[in-house]
Short mmCIF file of C-alpha atoms and ligand atoms in Angstrom, two decimals:
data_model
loop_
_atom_site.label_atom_id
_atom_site.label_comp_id
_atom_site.label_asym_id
_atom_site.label_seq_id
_atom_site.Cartn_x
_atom_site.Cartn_y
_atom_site.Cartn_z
CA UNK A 703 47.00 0.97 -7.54
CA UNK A 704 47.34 -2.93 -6.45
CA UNK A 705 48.19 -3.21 -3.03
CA UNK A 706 49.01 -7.30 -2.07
CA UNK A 707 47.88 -8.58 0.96
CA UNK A 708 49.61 -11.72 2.05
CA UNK A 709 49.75 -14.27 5.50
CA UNK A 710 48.90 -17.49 7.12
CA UNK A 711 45.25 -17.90 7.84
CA UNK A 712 43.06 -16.37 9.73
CA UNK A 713 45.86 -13.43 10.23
CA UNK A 714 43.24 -11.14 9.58
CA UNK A 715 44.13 -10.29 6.29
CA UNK A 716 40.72 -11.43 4.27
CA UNK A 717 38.99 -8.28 7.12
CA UNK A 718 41.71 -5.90 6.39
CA UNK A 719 41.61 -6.81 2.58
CA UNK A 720 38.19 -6.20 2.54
CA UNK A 721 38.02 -2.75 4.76
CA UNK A 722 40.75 -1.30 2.32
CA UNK A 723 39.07 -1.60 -0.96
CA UNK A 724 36.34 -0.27 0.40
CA UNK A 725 38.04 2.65 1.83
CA UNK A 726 40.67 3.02 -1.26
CA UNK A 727 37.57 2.23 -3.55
CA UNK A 728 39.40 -0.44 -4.58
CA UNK A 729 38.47 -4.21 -6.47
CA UNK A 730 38.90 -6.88 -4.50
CA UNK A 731 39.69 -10.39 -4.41
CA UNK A 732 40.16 -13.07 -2.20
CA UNK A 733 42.70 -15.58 -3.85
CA UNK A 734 42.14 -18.18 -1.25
CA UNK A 735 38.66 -19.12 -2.58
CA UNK A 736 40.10 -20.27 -6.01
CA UNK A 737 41.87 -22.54 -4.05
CA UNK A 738 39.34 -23.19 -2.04
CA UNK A 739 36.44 -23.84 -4.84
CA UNK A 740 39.33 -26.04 -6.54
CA UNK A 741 39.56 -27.92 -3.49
CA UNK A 742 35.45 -28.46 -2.96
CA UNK A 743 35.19 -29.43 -6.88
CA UNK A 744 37.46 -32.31 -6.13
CA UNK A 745 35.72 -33.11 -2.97
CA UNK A 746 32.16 -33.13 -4.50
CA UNK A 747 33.53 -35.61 -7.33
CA UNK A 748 34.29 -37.86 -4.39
CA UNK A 749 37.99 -37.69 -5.57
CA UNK A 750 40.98 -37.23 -3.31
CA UNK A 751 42.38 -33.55 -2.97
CA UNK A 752 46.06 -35.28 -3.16
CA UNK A 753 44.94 -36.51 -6.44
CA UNK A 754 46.89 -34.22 -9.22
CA UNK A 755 44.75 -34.93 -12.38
CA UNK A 756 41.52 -34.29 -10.16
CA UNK A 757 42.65 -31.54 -9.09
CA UNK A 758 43.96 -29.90 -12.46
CA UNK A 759 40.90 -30.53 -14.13
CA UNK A 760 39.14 -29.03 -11.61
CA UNK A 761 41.43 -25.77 -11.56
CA UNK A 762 41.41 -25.69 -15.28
CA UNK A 763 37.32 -25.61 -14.85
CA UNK A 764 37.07 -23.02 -12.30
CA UNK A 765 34.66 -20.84 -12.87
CA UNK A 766 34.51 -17.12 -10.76
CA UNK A 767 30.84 -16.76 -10.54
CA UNK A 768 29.93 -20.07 -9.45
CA UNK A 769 31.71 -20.13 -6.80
CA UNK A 770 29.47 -21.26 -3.34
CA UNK A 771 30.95 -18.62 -0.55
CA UNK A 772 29.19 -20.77 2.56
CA UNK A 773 30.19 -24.35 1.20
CA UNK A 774 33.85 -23.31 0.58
CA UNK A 775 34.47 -22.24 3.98
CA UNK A 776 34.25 -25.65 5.97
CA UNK A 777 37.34 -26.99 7.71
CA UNK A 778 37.52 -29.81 5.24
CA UNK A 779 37.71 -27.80 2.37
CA UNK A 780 40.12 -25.55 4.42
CA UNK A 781 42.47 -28.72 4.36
CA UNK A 782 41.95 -29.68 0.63
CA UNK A 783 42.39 -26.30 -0.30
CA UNK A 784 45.99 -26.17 1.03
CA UNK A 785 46.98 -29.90 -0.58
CA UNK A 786 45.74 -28.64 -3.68
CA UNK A 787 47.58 -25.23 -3.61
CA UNK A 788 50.72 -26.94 -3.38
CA UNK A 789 50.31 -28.97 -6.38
CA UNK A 790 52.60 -25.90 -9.25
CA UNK A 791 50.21 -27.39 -12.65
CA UNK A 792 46.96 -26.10 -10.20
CA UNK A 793 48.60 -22.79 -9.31
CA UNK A 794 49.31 -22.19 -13.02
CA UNK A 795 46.08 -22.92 -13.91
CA UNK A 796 44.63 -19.55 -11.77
CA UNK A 797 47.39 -17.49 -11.86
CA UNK A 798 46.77 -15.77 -15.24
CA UNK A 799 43.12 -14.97 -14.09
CA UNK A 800 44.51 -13.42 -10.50
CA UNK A 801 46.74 -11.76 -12.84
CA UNK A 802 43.82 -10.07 -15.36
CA UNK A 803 41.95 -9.26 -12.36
CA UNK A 804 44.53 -6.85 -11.05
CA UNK A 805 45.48 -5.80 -14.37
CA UNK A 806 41.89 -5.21 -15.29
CA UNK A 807 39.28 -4.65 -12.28
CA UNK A 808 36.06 -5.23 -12.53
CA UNK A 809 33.67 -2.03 -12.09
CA UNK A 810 36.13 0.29 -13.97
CA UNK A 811 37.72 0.24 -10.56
CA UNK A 812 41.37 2.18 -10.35
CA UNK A 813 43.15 -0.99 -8.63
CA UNK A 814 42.84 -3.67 -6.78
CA UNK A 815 43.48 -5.26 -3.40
CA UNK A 816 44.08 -8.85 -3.75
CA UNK A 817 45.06 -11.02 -0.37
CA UNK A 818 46.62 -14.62 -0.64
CA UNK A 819 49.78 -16.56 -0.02
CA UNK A 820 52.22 -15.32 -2.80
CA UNK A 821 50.63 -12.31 -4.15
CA UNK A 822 53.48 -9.87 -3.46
CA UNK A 823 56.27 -12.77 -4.10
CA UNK A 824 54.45 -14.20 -7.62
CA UNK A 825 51.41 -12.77 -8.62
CA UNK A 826 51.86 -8.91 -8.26
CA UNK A 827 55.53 -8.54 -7.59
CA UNK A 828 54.94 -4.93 -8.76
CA UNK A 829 52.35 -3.82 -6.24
CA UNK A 830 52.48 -0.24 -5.02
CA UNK A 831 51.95 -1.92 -1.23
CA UNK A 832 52.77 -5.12 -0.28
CA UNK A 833 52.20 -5.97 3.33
CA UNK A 834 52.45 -9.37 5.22
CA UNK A 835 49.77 -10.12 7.96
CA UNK A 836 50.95 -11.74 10.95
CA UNK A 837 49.46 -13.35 14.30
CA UNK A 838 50.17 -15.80 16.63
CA UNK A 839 49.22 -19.42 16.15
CA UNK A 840 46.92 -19.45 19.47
CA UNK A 841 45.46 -15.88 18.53
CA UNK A 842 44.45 -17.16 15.05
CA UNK A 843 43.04 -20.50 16.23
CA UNK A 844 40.69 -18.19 18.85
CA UNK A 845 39.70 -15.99 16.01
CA UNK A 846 38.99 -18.79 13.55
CA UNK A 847 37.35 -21.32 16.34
CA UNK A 848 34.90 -18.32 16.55
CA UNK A 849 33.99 -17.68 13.39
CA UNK A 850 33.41 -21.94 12.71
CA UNK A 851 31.71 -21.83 15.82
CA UNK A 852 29.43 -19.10 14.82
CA UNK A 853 29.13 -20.39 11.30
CA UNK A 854 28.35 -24.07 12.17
CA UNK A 855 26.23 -23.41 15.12
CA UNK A 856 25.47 -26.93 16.39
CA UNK A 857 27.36 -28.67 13.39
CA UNK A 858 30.42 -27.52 15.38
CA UNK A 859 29.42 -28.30 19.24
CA UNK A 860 32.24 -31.16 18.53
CA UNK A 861 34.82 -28.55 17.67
CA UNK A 862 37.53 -27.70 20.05
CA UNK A 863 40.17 -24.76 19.66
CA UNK A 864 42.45 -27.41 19.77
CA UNK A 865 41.55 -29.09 17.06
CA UNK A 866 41.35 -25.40 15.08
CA UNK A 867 44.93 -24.82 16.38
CA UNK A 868 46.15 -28.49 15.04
CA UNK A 869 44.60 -27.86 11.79
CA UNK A 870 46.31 -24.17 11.21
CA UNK A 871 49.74 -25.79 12.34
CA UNK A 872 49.35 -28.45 9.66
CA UNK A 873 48.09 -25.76 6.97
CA UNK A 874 50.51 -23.68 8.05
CA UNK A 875 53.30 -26.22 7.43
CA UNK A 876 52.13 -26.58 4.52
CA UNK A 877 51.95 -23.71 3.19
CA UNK A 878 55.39 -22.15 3.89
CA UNK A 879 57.23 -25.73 3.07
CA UNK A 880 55.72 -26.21 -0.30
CA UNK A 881 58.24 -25.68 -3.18
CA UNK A 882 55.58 -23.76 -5.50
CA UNK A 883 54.97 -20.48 -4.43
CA UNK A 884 55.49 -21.09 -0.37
CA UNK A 885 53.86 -18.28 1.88
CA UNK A 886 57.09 -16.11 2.39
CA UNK A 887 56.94 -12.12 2.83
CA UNK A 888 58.36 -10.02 -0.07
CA UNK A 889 61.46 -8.80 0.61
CA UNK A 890 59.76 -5.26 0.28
CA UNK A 891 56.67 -5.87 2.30
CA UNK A 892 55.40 -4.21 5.46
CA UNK A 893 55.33 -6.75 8.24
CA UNK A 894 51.72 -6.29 10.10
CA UNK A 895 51.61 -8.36 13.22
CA UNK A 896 47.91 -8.18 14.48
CA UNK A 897 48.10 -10.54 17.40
CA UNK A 898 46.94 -7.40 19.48
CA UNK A 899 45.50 -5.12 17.44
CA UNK A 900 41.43 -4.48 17.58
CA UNK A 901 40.31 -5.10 13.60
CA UNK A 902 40.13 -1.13 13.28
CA UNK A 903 43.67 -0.88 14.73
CA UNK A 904 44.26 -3.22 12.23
CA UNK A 905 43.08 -1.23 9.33
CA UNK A 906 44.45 2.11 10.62
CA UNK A 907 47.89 1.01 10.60
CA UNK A 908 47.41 -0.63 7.34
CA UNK A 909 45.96 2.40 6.01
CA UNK A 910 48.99 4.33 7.32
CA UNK A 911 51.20 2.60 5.64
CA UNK A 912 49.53 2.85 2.37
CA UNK A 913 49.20 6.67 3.08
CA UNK A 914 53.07 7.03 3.40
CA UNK A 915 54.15 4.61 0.54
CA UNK A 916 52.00 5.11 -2.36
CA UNK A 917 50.93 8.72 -1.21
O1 C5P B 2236 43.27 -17.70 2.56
P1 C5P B 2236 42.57 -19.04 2.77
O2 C5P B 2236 42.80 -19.59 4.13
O3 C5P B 2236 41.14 -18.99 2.39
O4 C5P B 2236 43.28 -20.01 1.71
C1 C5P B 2236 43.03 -21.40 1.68
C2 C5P B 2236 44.28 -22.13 1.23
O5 C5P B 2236 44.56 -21.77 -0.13
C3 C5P B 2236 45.56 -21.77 1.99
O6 C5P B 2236 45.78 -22.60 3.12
C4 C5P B 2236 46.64 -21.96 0.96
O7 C5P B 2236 47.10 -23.28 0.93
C5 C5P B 2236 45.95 -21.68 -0.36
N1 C5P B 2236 46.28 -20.38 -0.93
C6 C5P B 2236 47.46 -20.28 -1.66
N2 C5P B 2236 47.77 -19.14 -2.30
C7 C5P B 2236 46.96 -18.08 -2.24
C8 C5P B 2236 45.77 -18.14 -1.48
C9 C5P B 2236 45.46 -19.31 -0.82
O8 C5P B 2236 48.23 -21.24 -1.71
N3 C5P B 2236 47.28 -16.97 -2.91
#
């Protein structure tokens, strides 16, 4: 079973991802650190993100288990991560391996849930589920001021939620006006709008979904 979890960040779909492999004993993967470890490769060769050679080489060279969860998850990295993503030769580069990993899951798992940008539209346009994670722009710059917040601790006293918001709006931009692979629901995906759902509401109505359509 692959079920595709797609939306703009800090929807909530990396928590719901999660939750469902673990409740569908699933594989998962989070497609948005590839980008992301792309992105902090170019950035730790003190080479510009917008950079396309950089930033193939550096998608060509990714490697899975090497990847540095804390260091990836900064807000400059965030905003690298989305330059490079737009850039078709770096998407190309990953896509086969996003591909084996549903094809194949690790752990002799029966499926996988894998949550991105364009996994129902590109990578999985198979998947038994598809849904499309939705919130507003000032709920998801709350959530994702919070989590920096708590992440950073003093590193971030300088953060605002208006800067958070300014930086999803950009990223956001981005990432549905891009000609590769632009963050778009599938024609046959669930819409999940989580603005005001609790994160177990969240999963519950998820789950329910999943229940009815691939039963
Ligand atoms: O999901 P996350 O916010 O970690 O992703 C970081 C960036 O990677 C996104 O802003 C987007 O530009 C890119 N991305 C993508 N396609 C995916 C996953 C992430 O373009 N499947």
């Amino acid at each position: 079973m692959i079920i595709a979890v797609d939306g703009p960040a800090a929807s909530g779909k990396g928590t719901l991802a999660r939750k469902l492999s673990k409740h569908f004993d699933l594989a998962y993967l989070d497609t948005g650190s590839l980008y992301r470890a792309v992105a902090l490769s170019v950035l730790s060769a003190g080479a510009d993100p917008a950079d396309n050679d950089a930033a193939l080489q550096a998608a060509q060279a990714l490697d899975l288990s090497t990847i540095d969860e804390t260091a990836i998850r900064t807000a400059e990295v965030s905003d690298a991560a989305s330059i490079v993503a737009a850039m078709e030769p770096v998407r190309a580069a990953i896509r086969d391996l996003q591909r084996e990993f549903a094809r194949s899951p690790p752990d002799h798992k029966k499926g996988a849930v894998l949550d991105g940008r364009d996994i129902g539209t590109v990578i999985c346009p198979d998947a038994d589920v598809k849904l499309f994670v939705e919130a507003s722009l000032e709920e998801r710059a709350r959530r994702r001021f919070l989590e920096l917040t708590g992440r950073q601790g003093d590193r971030a006293s300088a953060l605002t939620q208006t800067d958070v918001l300014a930086d999803l709006r950009a990223r956001d931009a981005r990432d549905r006006n891009r000609t590769a692979s632009p963050l778009k629901p599938a024609p046959d995906a669930h819409l999940l709008d989580t603005t005001k759902l609790s994160i177990e509401a969240a999963f519950e109505a998820a789950r329910d979904i999943i229940d009815l359509a691939a039963p």
